[in-house]
């Protein structure tokens, strides 16, 4: 359910497969009812009370309240735990809202990262130019919203470095992402500037595997897995709440660790 | 106050205890059922909780319930704990608690020789209430550690971090659910304890007063 991974046993995979039609149904219902808030409103409570909308409204208001509490709890200096190489989970689980065979197969030669919003320089970026920027590597635990977790190694450009390079307004509220797999998402600026938040090009010291977001993904160990979009094709800086693929269906937006 | 049948009605449960008890009951039901919904997305053990026992409809709904009801659980729990310590309710209701006393009352209970005295907990009850209070604290602390494994990393750090916290949270839940099962069984066996938890008052036979 996060954008990442699954070291799942066959039994767990069967469970996820069983859940998938339900999620798609819910997703369609959300789309039919239209828009972000209504989409989320129709499905949070899971009960068919006569006044189910009231329950949903309360749950959504509490989720917004939890966004604010998490922003207050967040410290840009608190670092996610890091691990030795022998702790890396192998094979690293795959997870997304579609099977791995349907993952985009992008060609780095054609790929560009579009940059827009509150930035000074909107020149699109190639993989080559991104690799010319300072690189950071980390071994951290990816925690999925489903509950499981796995330790992996990612390398790439710190998002802070990138935002500074494109002259982003770092007082803006959000950094948003659009992806080649129809996924989209957004994070708060404070988390975007945390030193472990990176635009990852590498996984285990090699270019990202195709199912893991090649050529570019976000790796943010201070948020749940679904806040780590893969196959990024566009990045934007904004003050208008951009939402996200799962957030628009009811997942808590901040979802910070 | 004596009633017509020569029995005394006394306040056995203070109003704050009754209020926090029923709010807690509602919060626990919401937390456990939405927690089971979350568990089902990635089971720790080779079983899942059936659809009728879970709350939220899907993982996102379960999380929304869980992270909303947690404020009710924790706020209400803090009120209860602060009251229990400040008013000496805990000291009065849960102490003394000795292994010898627990063993004595456990033997009596298992041979159906343990009298129920309104307003006074026997040693087995005291042990159960103290244990479930500690389980509640363990559930809340491990839950906070799971919610904020980076910002509150000190919670999980001494015991192996996030994956261990999942097990602690699961076992705390299991203990609490086990307590609730025993608690409800005992209420069914001694039904006159139920109105006392609502009105706060119990009729105590004259022979029991002063015991």
XYZ file of N, CA, C and O in Angstrom, chain B:
844
model
N -26.709 5.416 55.177
C -28.156 5.522 55.026
C -28.762 4.109 54.990
O -28.401 3.293 54.151
N -29.671 3.786 55.883
C -30.279 2.461 55.904
C -31.550 2.461 55.079
O -32.315 3.414 55.109
N -31.758 1.419 54.284
C -33.025 1.342 53.577
C -33.966 0.449 54.391
O -33.640 -0.012 55.484
N -35.172 0.221 53.812
C -36.229 -0.444 54.577
C -35.833 -1.861 55.002
O -36.315 -2.369 56.007
N -34.949 -2.454 54.210
C -34.607 -3.836 54.539
C -33.363 -3.932 55.430
O -32.718 -4.950 55.506
N -33.025 -2.842 56.042
C -31.924 -2.870 57.012
C -30.572 -2.999 56.334
O -29.638 -3.546 56.914
N -30.507 -2.517 55.076
C -29.203 -2.562 54.414
C -28.707 -1.166 54.163
O -29.491 -0.226 54.011
N -27.411 -1.016 54.061
C -26.825 0.305 53.935
C -26.449 0.557 52.480
O -25.912 -0.319 51.806
N -26.750 1.766 51.989
C -26.307 2.146 50.641
C -25.119 3.081 50.783
O -25.211 4.120 51.406
N -24.008 2.675 50.178
C -22.812 3.498 50.287
C -22.254 3.754 48.895
O -22.522 3.006 47.954
N -21.517 4.849 48.774
C -20.857 5.155 47.501
C -19.608 4.278 47.397
O -18.697 4.398 48.221
N -19.616 3.378 46.406
C -18.444 2.509 46.251
C -17.543 2.975 45.116
O -16.364 2.636 45.088
N -18.121 3.710 44.132
C -17.308 4.210 43.015
C -17.495 5.718 42.891
O -18.581 6.171 42.526
N -16.464 6.511 43.158
C -16.585 7.967 43.015
C -16.959 8.340 41.581
O -16.683 7.591 40.632
N -17.574 9.508 41.424
C -18.095 9.927 40.113
C -16.998 9.938 39.039
O -17.224 9.511 37.904
N -15.809 10.416 39.391
C -14.745 10.489 38.371
C -14.341 9.095 37.909
O -14.088 8.861 36.722
N -14.333 8.139 38.841
C -13.991 6.763 38.467
C -15.049 6.197 37.519
O -14.718 5.556 36.510
N -16.316 6.473 37.836
C -17.391 5.964 36.955
C -17.306 6.609 35.567
O -17.391 5.921 34.551
N -17.127 7.921 35.539
C -17.063 8.640 34.264
C -15.900 8.116 33.415
O -16.070 7.755 32.244
N -14.713 8.067 34.022
C -13.545 7.640 33.246
C -13.653 6.161 32.884
O -13.173 5.746 31.832
N -14.324 5.371 33.723
C -14.499 3.950 33.396
C -15.277 3.778 32.101
O -14.883 3.027 31.214
N -16.396 4.510 31.962
C -17.242 4.288 30.778
C -16.661 4.933 29.531
O -16.800 4.395 28.424
N -15.997 6.076 29.701
C -15.308 6.666 28.535
C -14.192 5.720 28.092
O -14.004 5.453 26.901
N -13.483 5.166 29.084
C -12.408 4.226 28.768
C -12.955 2.995 28.048
O -12.354 2.512 27.084
N -14.106 2.508 28.509
C -14.693 1.324 27.872
C -14.945 1.599 26.388
O -14.599 0.777 25.523
N -15.517 2.770 26.086
C -15.785 3.115 24.688
C -14.481 3.278 23.909
O -14.348 2.789 22.775
N -13.505 3.950 24.532
C -12.233 4.193 23.842
C -11.504 2.877 23.566
O -10.943 2.680 22.484
N -11.539 1.950 24.550
C -10.851 0.661 24.369
C -11.482 -0.120 23.212
O -10.770 -0.700 22.378
N -12.815 -0.113 23.147
C -13.485 -0.834 22.059
C -13.043 -0.254 20.712
O -12.683 -0.985 19.783
N -13.022 1.079 20.605
C -12.612 1.706 19.346
C -11.144 1.414 19.030
O -10.791 1.109 17.884
N -10.286 1.527 20.048
C -8.852 1.310 19.814
C -8.563 -0.134 19.410
O -7.792 -0.396 18.485
N -9.192 -1.092 20.120
C -8.921 -2.506 19.816
C -9.443 -2.866 18.425
O -8.725 -3.468 17.609
N -10.685 -2.470 18.118
C -11.249 -2.876 16.820
C -10.553 -2.194 15.643
O -10.305 -2.819 14.615
N -10.195 -0.902 15.806
C -9.468 -0.246 14.713
C -8.028 -0.766 14.654
O -7.445 -0.878 13.570
N -7.477 -1.129 15.809
C -6.135 -1.719 15.830
C -6.113 -3.055 15.096
O -5.158 -3.366 14.379
N -7.165 -3.832 15.257
C -7.250 -5.104 14.534
C -7.342 -4.869 13.029
O -6.814 -5.625 12.219
N -8.053 -3.802 12.643
C -8.120 -3.447 11.214
C -6.716 -3.156 10.683
O -6.339 -3.606 9.596
N -5.928 -2.406 11.453
C -4.567 -2.077 11.027
C -3.705 -3.341 10.993
O -2.954 -3.579 10.046
N -3.855 -4.176 12.015
C -3.114 -5.446 12.085
C -3.348 -6.273 10.821
O -2.419 -6.860 10.265
N -4.601 -6.308 10.364
C -4.948 -7.163 9.225
C -4.216 -6.764 7.940
O -4.108 -7.571 7.020
N -3.723 -5.525 7.860
C -3.004 -5.095 6.652
C -1.642 -5.766 6.560
O -1.073 -5.887 5.467
N -1.099 -6.195 7.688
C 0.208 -6.849 7.689
C 0.323 -7.671 8.974
O 0.947 -7.247 9.945
N -0.312 -8.851 8.983
C -0.423 -9.622 10.227
C 0.933 -10.054 10.780
O 1.818 -10.438 10.027
N 1.079 -9.975 12.104
C 2.305 -10.436 12.755
C 2.296 -11.951 12.882
O 3.345 -12.596 12.847
N 1.136 -12.534 13.080
C 0.981 -13.969 13.273
C 0.109 -14.511 12.144
O -0.584 -13.737 11.481
N 0.148 -15.836 11.935
C -0.598 -16.375 10.780
C -2.109 -16.398 10.972
O -2.752 -17.425 10.813
N -2.689 -15.285 11.350
C -4.148 -15.179 11.361
C -4.521 -13.711 11.195
O -3.706 -12.823 11.458
N -5.750 -13.460 10.759
C -6.257 -12.090 10.695
C -7.560 -12.029 11.491
O -8.179 -13.060 11.760
N -7.948 -10.830 11.852
C -9.204 -10.642 12.574
C -10.333 -10.549 11.562
O -10.186 -9.905 10.522
N -11.465 -11.205 11.843
C -12.567 -11.225 10.871
C -13.195 -9.843 10.689
O -13.098 -8.982 11.571
N -13.820 -9.661 9.545
C -14.392 -8.366 9.185
C -15.370 -7.805 10.211
O -15.406 -6.594 10.440
N -16.145 -8.676 10.849
C -17.139 -8.166 11.810
C -16.487 -7.617 13.073
O -17.117 -6.882 13.828
N -15.198 -7.962 13.304
C -14.551 -7.558 14.553
C -13.686 -6.315 14.381
O -13.109 -5.833 15.352
N -13.601 -5.808 13.136
C -12.689 -4.690 12.912
C -13.475 -3.424 12.575
O -14.619 -3.487 12.149
N -12.823 -2.298 12.776
C -13.491 -1.006 12.627
C -12.732 -0.147 11.616
O -11.513 -0.027 11.683
N -13.464 0.435 10.673
C -12.833 1.375 9.749
C -13.037 1.027 8.286
O -12.841 1.871 7.427
N -13.408 -0.240 8.004
C -13.717 -0.615 6.628
C -12.514 -0.939 5.769
O -12.562 -1.812 4.914
N -11.430 -0.218 5.949
C -10.183 -0.506 5.234
C -9.057 0.083 6.073
O -9.298 0.698 7.124
N -7.796 -0.126 5.613
C -6.659 0.304 6.421
C -6.725 1.800 6.747
O -6.526 2.197 7.901
N -7.020 2.631 5.744
C -7.059 4.080 5.976
C -8.114 4.461 7.010
O -7.885 5.330 7.859
N -9.276 3.777 6.962
C -10.320 4.040 7.940
C -9.905 3.585 9.331
O -10.155 4.270 10.330
N -9.264 2.411 9.402
C -8.789 1.903 10.688
C -7.797 2.852 11.336
O -7.883 3.145 12.536
N -6.877 3.384 10.528
C -5.879 4.321 11.057
C -6.575 5.603 11.530
O -6.257 6.146 12.590
N -7.544 6.075 10.749
C -8.244 7.311 11.115
C -8.955 7.148 12.462
O -8.889 8.026 13.320
N -9.614 6.014 12.645
C -10.268 5.747 13.932
C -9.242 5.664 15.052
O -9.421 6.224 16.130
N -8.169 4.911 14.795
C -7.163 4.644 15.833
C -6.517 5.940 16.310
O -6.367 6.163 17.503
N -6.150 6.806 15.358
C -5.425 8.027 15.712
C -6.367 9.154 16.149
O -5.912 10.198 16.609
N -7.679 8.934 16.020
C -8.638 9.878 16.603
C -8.973 9.421 18.030
O -8.910 10.204 18.977
N -9.283 8.124 18.171
C -9.694 7.605 19.484
C -8.536 7.623 20.482
O -8.765 7.612 21.690
N -7.287 7.673 19.972
C -6.150 7.674 20.903
C -6.190 8.905 21.825
O -5.779 8.832 22.973
N -6.721 10.028 21.300
C -6.794 11.231 22.135
C -7.802 11.040 23.257
O -7.578 11.494 24.390
N -8.907 10.378 22.927
C -9.920 10.086 23.950
C -9.323 9.144 25.002
O -9.451 9.370 26.208
N -8.653 8.090 24.547
C -8.063 7.110 25.462
C -7.029 7.764 26.373
O -7.047 7.573 27.598
N -6.131 8.529 25.791
C -5.016 9.096 26.564
C -5.502 10.236 27.458
O -5.130 10.310 28.632
N -6.368 11.108 26.925
C -6.891 12.211 27.743
C -7.655 11.689 28.945
O -7.436 12.102 30.096
N -8.535 10.730 28.682
C -9.329 10.131 29.747
C -8.435 9.364 30.728
O -8.617 9.444 31.949
N -7.452 8.643 30.189
C -6.536 7.878 31.037
C -5.723 8.788 31.944
O -5.512 8.474 33.125
N -5.285 9.930 31.413
C -4.520 10.877 32.234
C -5.383 11.422 33.375
O -4.927 11.527 34.510
N -6.645 11.756 33.044
C -7.559 12.257 34.077
C -7.686 11.221 35.199
O -7.594 11.547 36.389
N -7.870 9.955 34.806
C -8.041 8.872 35.777
C -6.783 8.693 36.639
O -6.871 8.574 37.869
N -5.610 8.701 36.004
C -4.370 8.462 36.735
C -4.066 9.628 37.677
O -3.704 9.423 38.845
N -4.263 10.869 37.176
C -4.002 12.030 38.033
C -4.958 12.010 39.232
O -4.544 12.203 40.381
N -6.239 11.706 38.968
C -7.202 11.621 40.067
C -6.806 10.486 41.031
O -6.823 10.669 42.260
N -6.442 9.348 40.467
C -6.129 8.177 41.294
C -4.967 8.414 42.233
O -4.968 7.953 43.378
N -3.972 9.151 41.736
C -2.804 9.431 42.569
C -3.129 10.557 43.560
O -2.909 10.420 44.767
N -3.709 11.662 43.044
C -3.916 12.850 43.880
C -4.929 12.594 44.998
O -4.761 13.063 46.118
N -5.972 11.815 44.700
C -7.017 11.606 45.711
C -6.696 10.396 46.603
O -7.478 10.074 47.485
N -5.581 9.748 46.318
C -5.191 8.514 47.009
C -6.186 7.385 46.742
O -6.239 6.396 47.484
N -6.973 7.520 45.653
C -7.886 6.433 45.268
C -7.100 5.150 44.968
O -7.507 4.056 45.360
N -5.977 5.294 44.278
C -5.177 4.104 43.954
C -4.690 3.417 45.225
O -4.793 2.195 45.373
N -4.131 4.222 46.138
C -3.586 3.651 47.366
C -4.690 2.943 48.150
O -4.498 1.834 48.663
N -5.865 3.572 48.189
C -6.974 3.002 48.955
C -7.517 1.732 48.292
O -7.813 0.740 48.959
N -7.637 1.774 46.944
C -8.318 0.681 46.256
C -7.385 -0.488 45.923
O -7.822 -1.635 45.885
N -6.094 -0.187 45.654
C -5.206 -1.231 45.124
C -4.190 -1.747 46.148
O -3.485 -2.712 45.886
N -4.077 -1.078 47.310
C -3.077 -1.498 48.290
C -3.785 -1.944 49.574
O -4.866 -1.444 49.876
N -3.204 -2.832 50.368
C -1.933 -3.498 50.095
C -2.080 -4.596 49.043
O -3.145 -5.168 48.891
N -1.009 -4.837 48.337
C -0.996 -5.879 47.306
C 0.215 -6.767 47.562
O 1.340 -6.372 47.282
N -0.033 -7.937 48.148
C 1.082 -8.836 48.480
C 0.881 -10.178 47.794
O -0.264 -10.595 47.548
N 1.970 -10.876 47.466
C 1.848 -12.204 46.856
C 1.034 -13.140 47.742
O 0.205 -13.911 47.249
N 1.241 -13.047 49.065
C 0.518 -13.909 49.979
C -1.001 -13.668 49.894
O -1.791 -14.615 49.829
N -1.373 -12.380 49.835
C -2.792 -12.043 49.751
C -3.397 -12.517 48.436
O -4.523 -13.036 48.406
N -2.657 -12.340 47.336
C -3.153 -12.763 46.030
C -3.348 -14.276 46.023
O -4.379 -14.794 45.577
N -2.388 -14.996 46.562
C -2.451 -16.463 46.591
C -3.647 -16.924 47.418
O -4.410 -17.800 46.997
N -3.848 -16.277 48.561
C -4.962 -16.640 49.440
C -6.298 -16.419 48.714
O -7.144 -17.317 48.664
N -6.459 -15.238 48.117
C -7.739 -14.928 47.480
C -7.938 -15.708 46.186
O -9.075 -16.004 45.813
N -6.832 -16.031 45.515
C -6.958 -16.824 44.291
C -7.479 -18.226 44.634
O -8.369 -18.750 43.963
N -6.939 -18.817 45.714
C -7.413 -20.146 46.128
C -8.884 -20.096 46.517
O -9.670 -20.947 46.124
N -9.248 -19.039 47.244
C -10.660 -18.892 47.630
C -11.549 -18.748 46.399
O -12.624 -19.315 46.325
N -11.072 -17.945 45.426
C -11.885 -17.689 44.238
C -12.103 -18.977 43.450
O -13.212 -19.258 42.993
N -11.035 -19.772 43.322
C -11.134 -20.980 42.506
C -11.968 -22.058 43.192
O -12.443 -22.989 42.532
N -12.137 -21.942 44.495
C -13.005 -22.903 45.197
C -14.355 -22.256 45.538
O -15.109 -22.780 46.348
N -14.629 -21.105 44.898
C -15.904 -20.385 45.068
C -16.175 -20.021 46.523
O -17.296 -20.066 46.996
N -15.128 -19.722 47.276
C -15.301 -19.346 48.673
C -14.952 -17.881 48.900
O -14.848 -17.437 50.042
N -14.772 -17.133 47.806
C -14.362 -15.744 47.963
C -15.609 -14.871 48.014
O -16.339 -14.779 47.043
N -15.905 -14.240 49.143
C -17.093 -13.385 49.212
C -16.856 -12.089 48.457
O -15.727 -11.581 48.419
N -17.925 -11.561 47.783
C -17.811 -10.244 47.160
C -18.229 -9.199 48.169
O -19.334 -9.251 48.691
N -17.347 -8.280 48.466
C -17.668 -7.202 49.391
C -17.710 -5.903 48.606
O -16.684 -5.456 48.099
N -18.926 -5.331 48.512
C -19.063 -4.088 47.752
C -18.155 -3.020 48.350
O -18.095 -2.848 49.570
N -17.434 -2.335 47.470
C -16.614 -1.222 47.934
C -15.221 -1.636 48.373
O -14.406 -0.780 48.731
N -14.940 -2.927 48.351
C -13.601 -3.353 48.753
C -13.130 -4.414 47.781
O -13.807 -5.427 47.587
N -11.974 -4.178 47.124
C -11.460 -5.153 46.171
C -10.698 -6.244 46.896
O -9.936 -5.956 47.833
N -10.872 -7.491 46.464
C -10.025 -8.555 47.000
C -8.661 -8.492 46.324
O -8.467 -7.736 45.356
N -7.717 -9.281 46.805
C -6.333 -9.162 46.338
C -6.194 -9.521 44.859
O -5.365 -8.949 44.150
N -6.992 -10.487 44.377
C -6.900 -10.865 42.964
C -7.391 -9.712 42.079
O -6.776 -9.389 41.059
N -8.484 -9.081 42.501
C -8.977 -7.914 41.753
C -7.918 -6.827 41.712
O -7.659 -6.233 40.670
N -7.330 -6.549 42.880
C -6.320 -5.492 42.944
C -5.182 -5.781 41.971
O -4.753 -4.910 41.222
N -4.724 -7.066 41.974
C -3.633 -7.426 41.064
C -4.060 -7.205 39.612
O -3.321 -6.626 38.812
N -5.278 -7.647 39.254
C -5.743 -7.507 37.875
C -5.837 -6.037 37.471
O -5.446 -5.666 36.363
N -6.355 -5.198 38.371
C -6.504 -3.781 38.025
C -5.146 -3.097 37.872
O -4.962 -2.247 36.987
N -4.198 -3.479 38.733
C -2.863 -2.882 38.612
C -2.190 -3.357 37.323
O -1.588 -2.567 36.588
N -2.331 -4.662 37.026
C -1.701 -5.205 35.815
C -2.296 -4.550 34.561
O -1.567 -4.174 33.646
N -3.620 -4.396 34.518
C -4.219 -3.839 33.302
C -3.861 -2.352 33.159
O -3.714 -1.841 32.044
N -3.666 -1.688 34.299
C -3.207 -0.288 34.239
C -1.804 -0.230 33.624
O -1.520 0.597 32.754
N -0.932 -1.154 34.068
C 0.423 -1.199 33.505
C 0.392 -1.590 32.020
O 1.150 -1.054 31.205
N -0.513 -2.524 31.674
C -0.654 -2.903 30.259
C -1.117 -1.710 29.431
O -0.663 -1.519 28.297
N -2.012 -0.919 29.992
C -2.481 0.278 29.293
C -1.336 1.248 29.049
O -1.207 1.816 27.955
N -0.493 1.422 30.071
C 0.664 2.316 29.915
C 1.608 1.757 28.844
O 2.110 2.495 27.990
N 1.814 0.429 28.857
C 2.680 -0.199 27.847
C 2.097 -0.018 26.450
O 2.825 0.260 25.480
N 0.773 -0.154 26.340
C 0.126 -0.009 25.024
C 0.274 1.420 24.510
O 0.563 1.638 23.329
N 0.088 2.398 25.409
C 0.178 3.798 24.980
C 1.618 4.155 24.612
O 1.873 4.764 23.562
N 2.565 3.740 25.453
C 3.973 4.065 25.163
C 4.440 3.401 23.868
O 5.060 4.047 23.012
N 4.137 2.110 23.700
C 4.563 1.429 22.468
C 3.831 2.031 21.269
O 4.421 2.164 20.183
N 2.574 2.429 21.470
C 1.826 3.063 20.385
C 2.450 4.383 19.966
O 2.578 4.674 18.775
N 2.856 5.185 20.968
C 3.531 6.445 20.638
C 4.836 6.166 19.899
O 5.192 6.870 18.949
N 5.555 5.127 20.322
C 6.811 4.764 19.669
C 6.603 4.319 18.228
O 7.434 4.583 17.355
N 5.465 3.649 17.968
C 5.164 3.215 16.595
C 4.720 4.388 15.730
O 5.013 4.443 14.537
N 3.997 5.310 16.349
C 3.490 6.481 15.614
C 4.644 7.409 15.248
O 4.677 7.985 14.165
N 5.624 7.545 16.166
C 6.730 8.492 15.990
C 8.069 7.799 16.203
O 8.797 8.129 17.139
N 8.425 6.823 15.372
C 9.673 6.066 15.593
C 10.943 6.909 15.432
O 12.000 6.465 15.875
N 10.834 8.107 14.853
C 12.015 8.979 14.771
C 11.969 10.027 15.880
O 12.890 10.139 16.695
N 10.865 10.805 15.929
C 10.797 11.902 16.911
C 10.811 11.364 18.342
O 11.338 12.011 19.238
N 10.184 10.205 18.569
C 10.166 9.606 19.915
C 10.966 8.309 19.910
O 10.552 7.299 20.500
N 12.139 8.338 19.271
C 12.916 7.099 19.109
C 13.406 6.552 20.442
O 13.740 5.371 20.554
N 13.441 7.406 21.493
C 13.895 6.935 22.801
C 12.980 5.842 23.360
O 13.401 5.040 24.183
N 11.741 5.799 22.887
C 10.825 4.770 23.412
C 11.274 3.380 22.962
O 11.348 2.452 23.762
N 11.586 3.246 21.685
C 11.911 1.923 21.163
C 13.386 1.571 21.233
O 13.746 0.391 21.176
N 14.228 2.605 21.348
C 15.680 2.375 21.242
C 16.205 1.277 22.182
O 16.970 0.416 21.744
N 15.797 1.241 23.459
C 16.390 0.239 24.359
C 15.976 -1.197 24.051
O 16.600 -2.132 24.548
N 14.910 -1.388 23.270
C 14.407 -2.758 23.093
C 14.439 -3.212 21.643
O 13.829 -4.223 21.294
N 15.155 -2.495 20.774
C 15.283 -2.978 19.401
C 14.467 -2.211 18.383
O 14.357 -2.629 17.231
N 13.862 -1.106 18.806
C 13.227 -0.211 17.842
C 11.869 -0.674 17.345
O 11.170 -1.470 17.995
N 11.518 -0.167 16.169
C 10.174 -0.306 15.618
C 9.628 -1.743 15.593
O 8.517 -1.984 16.059
N 10.406 -2.732 15.057
C 9.815 -4.079 14.957
C 9.463 -4.662 16.333
O 8.428 -5.332 16.476
N 10.292 -4.401 17.356
C 9.997 -4.909 18.698
C 8.764 -4.212 19.264
O 7.942 -4.839 19.934
N 8.658 -2.892 18.992
C 7.503 -2.143 19.494
C 6.191 -2.715 18.963
O 5.174 -2.707 19.659
N 6.212 -3.201 17.722
C 4.990 -3.800 17.168
C 4.535 -4.969 18.027
O 3.349 -5.137 18.298
N 5.504 -5.806 18.461
C 5.163 -6.966 19.293
C 4.698 -6.514 20.675
O 3.737 -7.066 21.219
N 5.385 -5.518 21.252
C 4.978 -5.022 22.566
C 3.540 -4.512 22.498
O 2.698 -4.825 23.351
N 3.250 -3.750 21.444
C 1.914 -3.184 21.265
C 0.883 -4.316 21.125
O -0.192 -4.276 21.723
N 1.249 -5.329 20.351
C 0.345 -6.463 20.134
C 0.076 -7.216 21.434
O -1.070 -7.540 21.758
N 1.142 -7.493 22.209
C 0.953 -8.258 23.443
C 0.234 -7.433 24.505
O -0.545 -7.975 25.291
N 0.468 -6.125 24.540
C -0.270 -5.271 25.473
C -1.758 -5.330 25.144
O -2.604 -5.473 26.041
N -2.069 -5.252 23.838
C -3.469 -5.366 23.411
C -4.049 -6.721 23.844
O -5.157 -6.801 24.396
N -3.278 -7.801 23.618
C -3.755 -9.135 23.973
C -4.055 -9.225 25.474
O -5.078 -9.776 25.881
N -3.164 -8.668 26.285
C -3.372 -8.675 27.731
C -4.614 -7.885 28.120
O -5.400 -8.329 28.969
N -4.799 -6.735 27.487
C -5.960 -5.903 27.813
C -7.256 -6.621 27.412
O -8.228 -6.648 28.165
N -7.241 -7.243 26.233
C -8.440 -7.974 25.787
C -8.708 -9.148 26.726
O -9.861 -9.436 27.084
N -7.637 -9.818 27.173
C -7.799 -10.905 28.149
C -8.402 -10.396 29.443
O -9.311 -11.024 30.014
N -7.944 -9.237 29.891
C -8.514 -8.633 31.101
C -10.001 -8.353 30.910
O -10.821 -8.654 31.784
N -10.340 -7.759 29.761
C -11.742 -7.411 29.515
C -12.606 -8.669 29.556
O -13.706 -8.673 30.129
N -12.092 -9.778 29.000
C -12.858 -11.029 28.997
C -13.115 -11.499 30.438
O -14.249 -11.847 30.802
N -12.074 -11.498 31.268
C -12.233 -11.917 32.671
C -13.169 -10.960 33.413
O -14.070 -11.379 34.155
N -12.952 -9.664 33.176
C -13.746 -8.611 33.806
C -15.236 -8.808 33.507
O -16.074 -8.791 34.416
N -15.565 -9.042 32.231
C -16.963 -9.211 31.848
C -17.525 -10.509 32.418
O -18.693 -10.556 32.837
N -16.703 -11.553 32.467
C -17.137 -12.827 33.044
C -17.500 -12.641 34.520
O -18.531 -13.132 34.996
N -16.660 -11.909 35.236
C -16.910 -11.706 36.665
C -18.151 -10.842 36.885
O -18.905 -11.075 37.836
N -18.365 -9.850 36.011
C -19.579 -9.044 36.130
C -20.800 -9.926 35.887
O -21.827 -9.811 36.583
N -20.679 -10.858 34.950
C -21.799 -11.767 34.682
C -22.056 -12.670 35.893
O -23.205 -13.005 36.205
N -21.005 -13.061 36.603
C -21.156 -13.931 37.770
C -21.703 -13.171 38.982
O -22.393 -13.746 39.817
N -21.335 -11.882 39.081
C -21.809 -11.052 40.209
C -22.486 -9.808 39.632
O -21.927 -8.712 39.652
N -23.706 -9.969 39.070
C -24.320 -8.886 38.288
C -24.572 -7.616 39.101
O -24.671 -6.533 38.524
N -24.661 -7.701 40.405
C -24.984 -6.484 41.162
C -23.835 -5.485 41.143
O -23.983 -4.358 41.595
N -22.660 -5.870 40.603
C -21.559 -4.907 40.475
C -21.819 -3.917 39.341
O -21.233 -2.846 39.310
N -22.683 -4.316 38.375
C -22.900 -3.446 37.205
C -23.639 -2.148 37.561
O -23.140 -1.066 37.233
N -24.831 -2.216 38.222
C -25.481 -0.942 38.583
C -24.595 -0.067 39.462
O -24.661 1.174 39.377
N -23.749 -0.669 40.279
C -22.880 0.125 41.148
C -21.891 0.957 40.332
O -21.508 2.058 40.742
N -21.486 0.442 39.175
C -20.549 1.202 38.341
C -21.274 2.322 37.585
O -20.642 3.204 37.014
N -22.618 2.271 37.568
C -23.386 3.324 36.901
C -23.841 4.382 37.914
O -23.609 5.569 37.735
N -24.464 3.937 38.997
C -24.979 4.891 39.992
C -23.914 5.242 41.026
O -24.027 6.263 41.706
N -22.924 4.381 41.179
C -21.883 4.608 42.178
C -22.238 4.020 43.523
O -21.384 3.891 44.389
N -23.527 3.637 43.701
C -23.952 3.181 45.020
C -24.251 1.698 45.039
O -24.705 1.137 44.048
N -23.962 1.084 46.152
C -24.256 -0.333 46.306
C -24.958 -0.538 47.631
O -24.690 0.166 48.599
N -25.852 -1.519 47.643
C -26.486 -1.892 48.906
C -25.589 -2.909 49.585
O -25.231 -3.924 49.006
N -25.225 -2.612 50.792
C -24.357 -3.536 51.500
C -25.147 -4.140 52.648
O -25.675 -3.404 53.501
N -25.301 -5.481 52.696
C -26.026 -6.109 53.800
C -25.412 -5.697 55.129
O -24.191 -5.570 55.231
N -26.249 -5.503 56.126
C -25.782 -5.012 57.417
C -24.665 -5.889 57.975
O -23.747 -5.406 58.633
N -24.741 -7.196 57.664
C -23.734 -8.108 58.197
C -22.353 -7.822 57.608
O -21.341 -8.210 58.179
N -22.349 -7.133 56.425
C -21.056 -6.903 55.779
C -20.429 -5.587 56.185
O -19.247 -5.381 55.997
N -21.252 -4.683 56.693
C -20.697 -3.364 56.971
C -19.681 -3.455 58.090
O -19.827 -4.225 59.035
N -18.690 -2.690 57.914
C -17.634 -2.678 58.923
C -16.675 -3.845 58.770
O -15.695 -3.929 59.496
N -16.964 -4.743 57.813
C -16.083 -5.903 57.638
C -14.767 -5.492 56.993
O -14.715 -4.524 56.281
